[in-house]
mmCIF file of C-alpha atoms in Angstrom:
data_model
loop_
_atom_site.group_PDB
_atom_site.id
_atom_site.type_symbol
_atom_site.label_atom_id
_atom_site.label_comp_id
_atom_site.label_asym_id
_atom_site.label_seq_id
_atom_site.Cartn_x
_atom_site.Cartn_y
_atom_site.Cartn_z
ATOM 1 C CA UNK A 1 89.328 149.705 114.923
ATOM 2 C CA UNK A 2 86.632 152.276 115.863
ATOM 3 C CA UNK A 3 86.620 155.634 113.455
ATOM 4 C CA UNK A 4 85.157 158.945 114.235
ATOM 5 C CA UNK A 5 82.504 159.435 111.622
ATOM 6 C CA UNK A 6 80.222 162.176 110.297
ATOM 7 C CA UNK A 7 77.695 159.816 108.281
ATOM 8 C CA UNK A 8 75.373 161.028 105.796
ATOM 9 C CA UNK A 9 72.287 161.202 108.027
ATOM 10 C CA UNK A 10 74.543 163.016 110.198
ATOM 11 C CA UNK A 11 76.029 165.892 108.615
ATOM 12 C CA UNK A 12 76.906 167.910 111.214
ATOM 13 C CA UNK A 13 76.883 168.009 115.543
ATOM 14 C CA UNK A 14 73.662 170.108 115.214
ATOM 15 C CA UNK A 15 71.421 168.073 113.144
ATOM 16 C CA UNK A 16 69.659 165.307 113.287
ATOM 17 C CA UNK A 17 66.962 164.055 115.699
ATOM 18 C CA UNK A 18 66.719 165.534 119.251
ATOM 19 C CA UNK A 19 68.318 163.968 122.173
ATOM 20 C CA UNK A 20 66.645 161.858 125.042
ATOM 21 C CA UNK A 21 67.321 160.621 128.190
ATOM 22 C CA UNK A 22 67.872 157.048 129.637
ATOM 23 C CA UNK A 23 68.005 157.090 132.889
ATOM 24 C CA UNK A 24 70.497 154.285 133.943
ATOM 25 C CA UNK A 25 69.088 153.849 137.037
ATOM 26 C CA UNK A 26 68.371 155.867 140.598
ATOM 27 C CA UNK A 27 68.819 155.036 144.042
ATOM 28 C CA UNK A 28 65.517 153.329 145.841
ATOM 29 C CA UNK A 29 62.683 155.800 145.483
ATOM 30 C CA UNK A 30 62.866 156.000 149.475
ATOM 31 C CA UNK A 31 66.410 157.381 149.156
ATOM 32 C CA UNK A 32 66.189 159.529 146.334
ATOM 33 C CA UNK A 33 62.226 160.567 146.035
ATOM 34 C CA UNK A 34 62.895 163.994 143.922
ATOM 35 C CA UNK A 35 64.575 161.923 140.999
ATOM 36 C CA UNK A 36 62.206 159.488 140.836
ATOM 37 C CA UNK A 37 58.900 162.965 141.093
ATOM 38 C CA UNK A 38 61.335 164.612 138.436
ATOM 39 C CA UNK A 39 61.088 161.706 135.663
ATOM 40 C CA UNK A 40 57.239 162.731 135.919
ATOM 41 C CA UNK A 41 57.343 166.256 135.186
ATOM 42 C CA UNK A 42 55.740 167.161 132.048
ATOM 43 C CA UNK A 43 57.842 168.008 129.169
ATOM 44 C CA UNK A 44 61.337 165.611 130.099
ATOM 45 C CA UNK A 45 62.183 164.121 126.837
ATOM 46 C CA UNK A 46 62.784 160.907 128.559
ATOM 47 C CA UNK A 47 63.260 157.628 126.724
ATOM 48 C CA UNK A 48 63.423 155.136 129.361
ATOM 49 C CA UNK A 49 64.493 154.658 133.238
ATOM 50 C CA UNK A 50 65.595 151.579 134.932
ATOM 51 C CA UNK A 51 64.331 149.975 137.859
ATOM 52 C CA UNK A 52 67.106 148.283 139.841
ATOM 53 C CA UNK A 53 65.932 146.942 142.781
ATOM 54 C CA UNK A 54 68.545 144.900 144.644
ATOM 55 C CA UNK A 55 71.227 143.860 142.036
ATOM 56 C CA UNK A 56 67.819 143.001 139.758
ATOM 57 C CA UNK A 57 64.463 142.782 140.933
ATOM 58 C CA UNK A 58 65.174 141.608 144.321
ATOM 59 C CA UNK A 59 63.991 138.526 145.986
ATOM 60 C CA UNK A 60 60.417 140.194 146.998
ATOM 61 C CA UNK A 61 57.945 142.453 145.704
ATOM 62 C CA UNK A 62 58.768 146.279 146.973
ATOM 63 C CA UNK A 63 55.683 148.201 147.109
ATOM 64 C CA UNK A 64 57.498 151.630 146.826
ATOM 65 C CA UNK A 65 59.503 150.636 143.526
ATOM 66 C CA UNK A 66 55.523 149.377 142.342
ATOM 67 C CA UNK A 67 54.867 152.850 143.154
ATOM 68 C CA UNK A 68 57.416 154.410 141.446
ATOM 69 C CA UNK A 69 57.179 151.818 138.245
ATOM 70 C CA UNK A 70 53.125 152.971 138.189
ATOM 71 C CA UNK A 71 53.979 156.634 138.322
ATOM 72 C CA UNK A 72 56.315 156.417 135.000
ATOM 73 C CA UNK A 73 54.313 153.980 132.980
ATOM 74 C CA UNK A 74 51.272 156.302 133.638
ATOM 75 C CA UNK A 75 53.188 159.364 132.826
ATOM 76 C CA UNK A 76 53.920 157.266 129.531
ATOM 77 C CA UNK A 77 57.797 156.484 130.400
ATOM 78 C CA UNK A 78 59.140 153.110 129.308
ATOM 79 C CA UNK A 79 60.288 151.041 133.004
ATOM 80 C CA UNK A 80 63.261 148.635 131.919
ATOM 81 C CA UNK A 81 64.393 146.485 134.521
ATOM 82 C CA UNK A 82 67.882 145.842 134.942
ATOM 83 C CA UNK A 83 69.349 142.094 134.513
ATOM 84 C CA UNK A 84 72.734 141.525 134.823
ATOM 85 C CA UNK A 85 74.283 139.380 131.938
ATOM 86 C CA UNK A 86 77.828 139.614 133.744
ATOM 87 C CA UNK A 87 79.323 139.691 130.088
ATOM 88 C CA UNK A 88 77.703 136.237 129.084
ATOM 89 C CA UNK A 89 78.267 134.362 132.224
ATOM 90 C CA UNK A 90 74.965 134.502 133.392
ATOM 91 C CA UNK A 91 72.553 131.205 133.225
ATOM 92 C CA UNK A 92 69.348 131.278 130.693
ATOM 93 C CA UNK A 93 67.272 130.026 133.309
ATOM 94 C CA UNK A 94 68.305 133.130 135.731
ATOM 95 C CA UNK A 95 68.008 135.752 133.020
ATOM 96 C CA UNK A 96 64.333 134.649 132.704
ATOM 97 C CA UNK A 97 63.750 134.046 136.101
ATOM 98 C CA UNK A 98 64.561 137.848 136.424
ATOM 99 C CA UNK A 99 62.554 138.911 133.930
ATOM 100 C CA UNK A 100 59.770 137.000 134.979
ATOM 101 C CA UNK A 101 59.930 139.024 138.076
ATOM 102 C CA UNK A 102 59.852 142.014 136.860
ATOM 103 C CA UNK A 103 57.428 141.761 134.801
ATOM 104 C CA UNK A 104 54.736 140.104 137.486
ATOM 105 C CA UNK A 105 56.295 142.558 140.097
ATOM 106 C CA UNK A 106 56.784 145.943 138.768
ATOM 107 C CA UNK A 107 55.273 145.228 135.258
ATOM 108 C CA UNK A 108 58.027 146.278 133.305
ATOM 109 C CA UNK A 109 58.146 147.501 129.798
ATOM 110 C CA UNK A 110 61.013 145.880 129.185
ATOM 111 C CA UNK A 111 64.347 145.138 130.130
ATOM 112 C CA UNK A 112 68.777 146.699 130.158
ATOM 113 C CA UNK A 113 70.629 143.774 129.865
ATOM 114 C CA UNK A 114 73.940 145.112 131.354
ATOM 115 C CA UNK A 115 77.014 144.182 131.056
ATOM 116 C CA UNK A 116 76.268 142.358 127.973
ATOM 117 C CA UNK A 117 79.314 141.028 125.856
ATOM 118 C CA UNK A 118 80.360 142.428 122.907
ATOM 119 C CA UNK A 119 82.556 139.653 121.259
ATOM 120 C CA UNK A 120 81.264 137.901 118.191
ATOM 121 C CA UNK A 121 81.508 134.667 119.963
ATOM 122 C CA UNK A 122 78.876 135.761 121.959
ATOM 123 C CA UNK A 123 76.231 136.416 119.582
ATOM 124 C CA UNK A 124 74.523 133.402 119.484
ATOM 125 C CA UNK A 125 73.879 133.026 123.107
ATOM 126 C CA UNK A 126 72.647 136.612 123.472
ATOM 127 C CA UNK A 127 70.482 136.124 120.832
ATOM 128 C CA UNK A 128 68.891 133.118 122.316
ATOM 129 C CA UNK A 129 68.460 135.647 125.534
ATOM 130 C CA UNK A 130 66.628 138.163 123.727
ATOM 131 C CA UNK A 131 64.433 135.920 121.778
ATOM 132 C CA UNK A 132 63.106 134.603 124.854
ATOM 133 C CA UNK A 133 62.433 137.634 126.992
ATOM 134 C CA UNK A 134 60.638 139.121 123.800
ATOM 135 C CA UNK A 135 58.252 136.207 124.114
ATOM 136 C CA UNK A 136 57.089 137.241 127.711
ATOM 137 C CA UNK A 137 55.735 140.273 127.028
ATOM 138 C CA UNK A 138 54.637 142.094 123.692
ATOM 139 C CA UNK A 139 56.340 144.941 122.823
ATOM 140 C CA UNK A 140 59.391 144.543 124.809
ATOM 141 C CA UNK A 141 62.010 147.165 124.792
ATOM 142 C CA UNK A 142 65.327 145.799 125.102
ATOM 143 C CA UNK A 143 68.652 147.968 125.909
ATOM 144 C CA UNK A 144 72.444 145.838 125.700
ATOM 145 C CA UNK A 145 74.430 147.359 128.141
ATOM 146 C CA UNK A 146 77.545 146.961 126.557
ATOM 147 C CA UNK A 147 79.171 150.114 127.685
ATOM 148 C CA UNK A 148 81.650 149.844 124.095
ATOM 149 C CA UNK A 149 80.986 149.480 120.691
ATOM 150 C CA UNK A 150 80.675 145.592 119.871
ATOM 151 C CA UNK A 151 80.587 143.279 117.406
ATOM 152 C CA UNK A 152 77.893 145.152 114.814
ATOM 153 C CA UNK A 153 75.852 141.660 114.589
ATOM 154 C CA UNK A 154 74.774 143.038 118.061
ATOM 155 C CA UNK A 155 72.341 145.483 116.743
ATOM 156 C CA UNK A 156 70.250 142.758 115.701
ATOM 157 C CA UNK A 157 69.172 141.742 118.452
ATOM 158 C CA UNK A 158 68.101 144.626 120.422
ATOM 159 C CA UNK A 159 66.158 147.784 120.642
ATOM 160 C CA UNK A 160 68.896 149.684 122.172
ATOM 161 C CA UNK A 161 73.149 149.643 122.147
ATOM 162 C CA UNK A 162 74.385 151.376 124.618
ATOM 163 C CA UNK A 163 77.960 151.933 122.829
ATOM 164 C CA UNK A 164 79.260 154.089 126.016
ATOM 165 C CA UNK A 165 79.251 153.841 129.290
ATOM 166 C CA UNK A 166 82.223 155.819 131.719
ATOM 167 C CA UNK A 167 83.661 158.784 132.673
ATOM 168 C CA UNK A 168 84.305 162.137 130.789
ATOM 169 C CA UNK A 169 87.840 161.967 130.692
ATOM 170 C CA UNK A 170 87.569 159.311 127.863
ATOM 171 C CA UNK A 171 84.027 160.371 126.446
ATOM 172 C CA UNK A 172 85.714 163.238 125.289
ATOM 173 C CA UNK A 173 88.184 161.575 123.289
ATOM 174 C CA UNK A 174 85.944 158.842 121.994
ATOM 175 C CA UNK A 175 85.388 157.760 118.558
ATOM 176 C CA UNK A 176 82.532 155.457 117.290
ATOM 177 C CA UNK A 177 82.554 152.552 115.848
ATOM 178 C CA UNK A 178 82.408 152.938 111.372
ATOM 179 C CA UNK A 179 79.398 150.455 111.474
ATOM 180 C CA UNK A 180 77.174 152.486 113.649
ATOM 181 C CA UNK A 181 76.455 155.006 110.586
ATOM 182 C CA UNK A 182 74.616 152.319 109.269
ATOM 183 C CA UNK A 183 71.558 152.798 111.815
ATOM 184 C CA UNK A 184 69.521 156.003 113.155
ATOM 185 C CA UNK A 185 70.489 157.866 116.540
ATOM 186 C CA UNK A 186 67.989 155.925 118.401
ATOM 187 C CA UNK A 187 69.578 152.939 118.347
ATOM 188 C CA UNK A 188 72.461 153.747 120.569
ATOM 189 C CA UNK A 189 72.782 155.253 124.048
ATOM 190 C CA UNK A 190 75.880 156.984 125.781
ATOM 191 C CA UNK A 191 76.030 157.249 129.481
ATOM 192 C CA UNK A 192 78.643 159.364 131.239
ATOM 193 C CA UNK A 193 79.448 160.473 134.871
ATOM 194 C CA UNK A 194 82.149 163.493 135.363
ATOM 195 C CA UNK A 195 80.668 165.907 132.954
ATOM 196 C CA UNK A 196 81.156 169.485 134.156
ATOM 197 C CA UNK A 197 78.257 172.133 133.963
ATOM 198 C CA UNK A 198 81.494 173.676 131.530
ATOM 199 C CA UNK A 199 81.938 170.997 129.250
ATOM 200 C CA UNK A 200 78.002 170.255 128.624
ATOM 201 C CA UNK A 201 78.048 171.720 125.370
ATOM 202 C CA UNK A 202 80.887 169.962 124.357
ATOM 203 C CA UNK A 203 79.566 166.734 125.403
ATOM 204 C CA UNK A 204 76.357 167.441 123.662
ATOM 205 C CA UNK A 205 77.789 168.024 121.120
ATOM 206 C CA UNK A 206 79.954 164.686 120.401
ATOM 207 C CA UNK A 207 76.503 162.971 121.421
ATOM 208 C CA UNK A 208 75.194 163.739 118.566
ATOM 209 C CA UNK A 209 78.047 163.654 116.425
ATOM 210 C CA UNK A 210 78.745 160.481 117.248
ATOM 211 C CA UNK A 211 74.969 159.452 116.469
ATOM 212 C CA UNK A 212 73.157 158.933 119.373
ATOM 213 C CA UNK A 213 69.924 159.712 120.175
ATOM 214 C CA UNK A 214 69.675 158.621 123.887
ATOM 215 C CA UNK A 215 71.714 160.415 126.819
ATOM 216 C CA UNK A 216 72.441 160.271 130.280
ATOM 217 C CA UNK A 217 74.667 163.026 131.495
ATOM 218 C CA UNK A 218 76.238 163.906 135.479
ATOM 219 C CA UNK A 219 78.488 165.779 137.176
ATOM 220 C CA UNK A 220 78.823 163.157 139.415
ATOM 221 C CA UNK A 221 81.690 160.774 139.144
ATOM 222 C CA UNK A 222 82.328 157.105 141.073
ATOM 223 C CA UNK A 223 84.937 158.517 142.987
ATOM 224 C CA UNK A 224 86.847 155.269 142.360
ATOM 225 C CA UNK A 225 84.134 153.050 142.788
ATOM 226 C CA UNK A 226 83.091 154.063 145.794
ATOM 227 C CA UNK A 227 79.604 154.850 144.427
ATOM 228 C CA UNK A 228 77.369 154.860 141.827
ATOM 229 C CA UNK A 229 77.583 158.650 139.714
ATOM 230 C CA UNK A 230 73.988 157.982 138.262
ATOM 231 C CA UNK A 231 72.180 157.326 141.728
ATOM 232 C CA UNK A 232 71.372 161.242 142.143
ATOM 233 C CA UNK A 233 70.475 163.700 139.622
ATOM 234 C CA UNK A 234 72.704 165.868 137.736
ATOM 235 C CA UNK A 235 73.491 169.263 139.486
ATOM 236 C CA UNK A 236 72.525 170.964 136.248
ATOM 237 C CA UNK A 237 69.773 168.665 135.867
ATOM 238 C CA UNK A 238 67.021 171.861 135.200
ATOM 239 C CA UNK A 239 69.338 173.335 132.677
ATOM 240 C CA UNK A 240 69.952 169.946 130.529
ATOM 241 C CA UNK A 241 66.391 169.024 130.515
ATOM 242 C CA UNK A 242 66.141 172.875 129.012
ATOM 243 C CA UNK A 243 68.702 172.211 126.814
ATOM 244 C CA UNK A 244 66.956 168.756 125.493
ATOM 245 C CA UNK A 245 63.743 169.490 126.085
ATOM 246 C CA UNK A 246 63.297 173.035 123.946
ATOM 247 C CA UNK A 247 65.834 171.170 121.005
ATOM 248 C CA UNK A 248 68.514 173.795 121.860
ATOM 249 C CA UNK A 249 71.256 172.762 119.632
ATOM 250 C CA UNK A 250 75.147 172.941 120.883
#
């Protein structure tokens, strides 16, 4: 069952190391051209930002997501592209394939599985996943996608957990898992949609109680699935990136 901890290397909501942002993902750089410009401005403590480009990385090359791809990687941002593991249903051969694609296409950095599973019964096929894909390119970031806290043999095998992924109205009375004190803050990622400009301390602040070190925070919200909450930027984008970027702590 998970616990809500306050680990040694985390002795309070203030401490610790700063936040940063991972960016699950905008809409196509035609669509939404300020979020893409605004992952370049100087000073955004950004960890990474995904390239989706149709469900994965399409069936052609798409000379504006290049574009955008070149822009962060010479600003010095980490590109991941998205491959959907459909919580271990996916084929081997179609994860690479995918990855492959990426990698000749946009020249990614590295890759969010999402979806990923989380059961232990999983393990050994994910981990036959990420050995591969580190093989293809040196240096390879890798992000699970989990979206919950899994089975802790998990954190083997990536760079990255993210350990949430929803709405506010259960991010707020979330709890992590007892086996997450066992690693830094960088090793886990929350993303949450339905955060009000009020409650952005608050949220903040469980963040980094709940150890982790990578963020991505929105007003928005799916509106029952209607749409995807991280496809825009925040409205209080300017004032978060304040927050973050200056180490203002809630």
């Amino acid at each position: 069952m998970p616990h809500l901890i306050t680990p040694p290397a985390r002795t309070s909501a203030t401490g610790g190391a700063r936040l940063r942002f991972g960016v699950p993902g905008y809409a196509h750089p035609l669509v939404a051209p300020v979020e893409w410009a605004e992952l370049t401005r100087p000073g955004t403590p950004l960890d990474w930002a995904v390239l989706d480009v149709a469900n994965g990385p399409g069936a052609r090359p798409d000379p504006h997501c290049l574009e955008a791809a070149g822009r962060l990687g010479n600003a010095g941002v980490k590109v991941l592209g998205r491959i959907d593991l459909v919580h271990g249903a996916r084929d081997l051969g179609e994860v690479v394939g995918d990855a492959h694609r990426y990698l000749d296409w946009y020249r990614a950095d590295g890759f969010l599985l999402d979806r990923a599973p989380v059961d232990r019964a999983d393990l050994a096929a994910v981990r036959t996943a990420t050995g591969t894909l580190r093989t293809l390119r040196e240096g390879t970031h890798l992000v699970l996608g989990h979206g919950t806290h899994p089975h802790p043999g998990y954190a083997d095998l990536a760079d990255q957990l993210v350990t949430f992924s929803g709405p506010w109205t259960d991010y707020r009375w979330s709890q992590a898992a007892q086996w997450t004190a066992e690693h830094p803050p960088e090793r886990f990622a929350h993303l949450v949609h339905g955060v009000p400009r009020t409650h952005l301390e608050e949220a903040l602040r469980i963040a980094r109680w709940q150890g982790a070190g990578t963020i991505f925070f929105t007003d928005h919200s799916d509106r029952g699935g209607q749409m995807d909450p991280f496809d825009t930027l925040p409205g209080y984008w300017d004032e978060i990136v304040s927050r973050i970027g200056t180490g203002v702590s809630e």
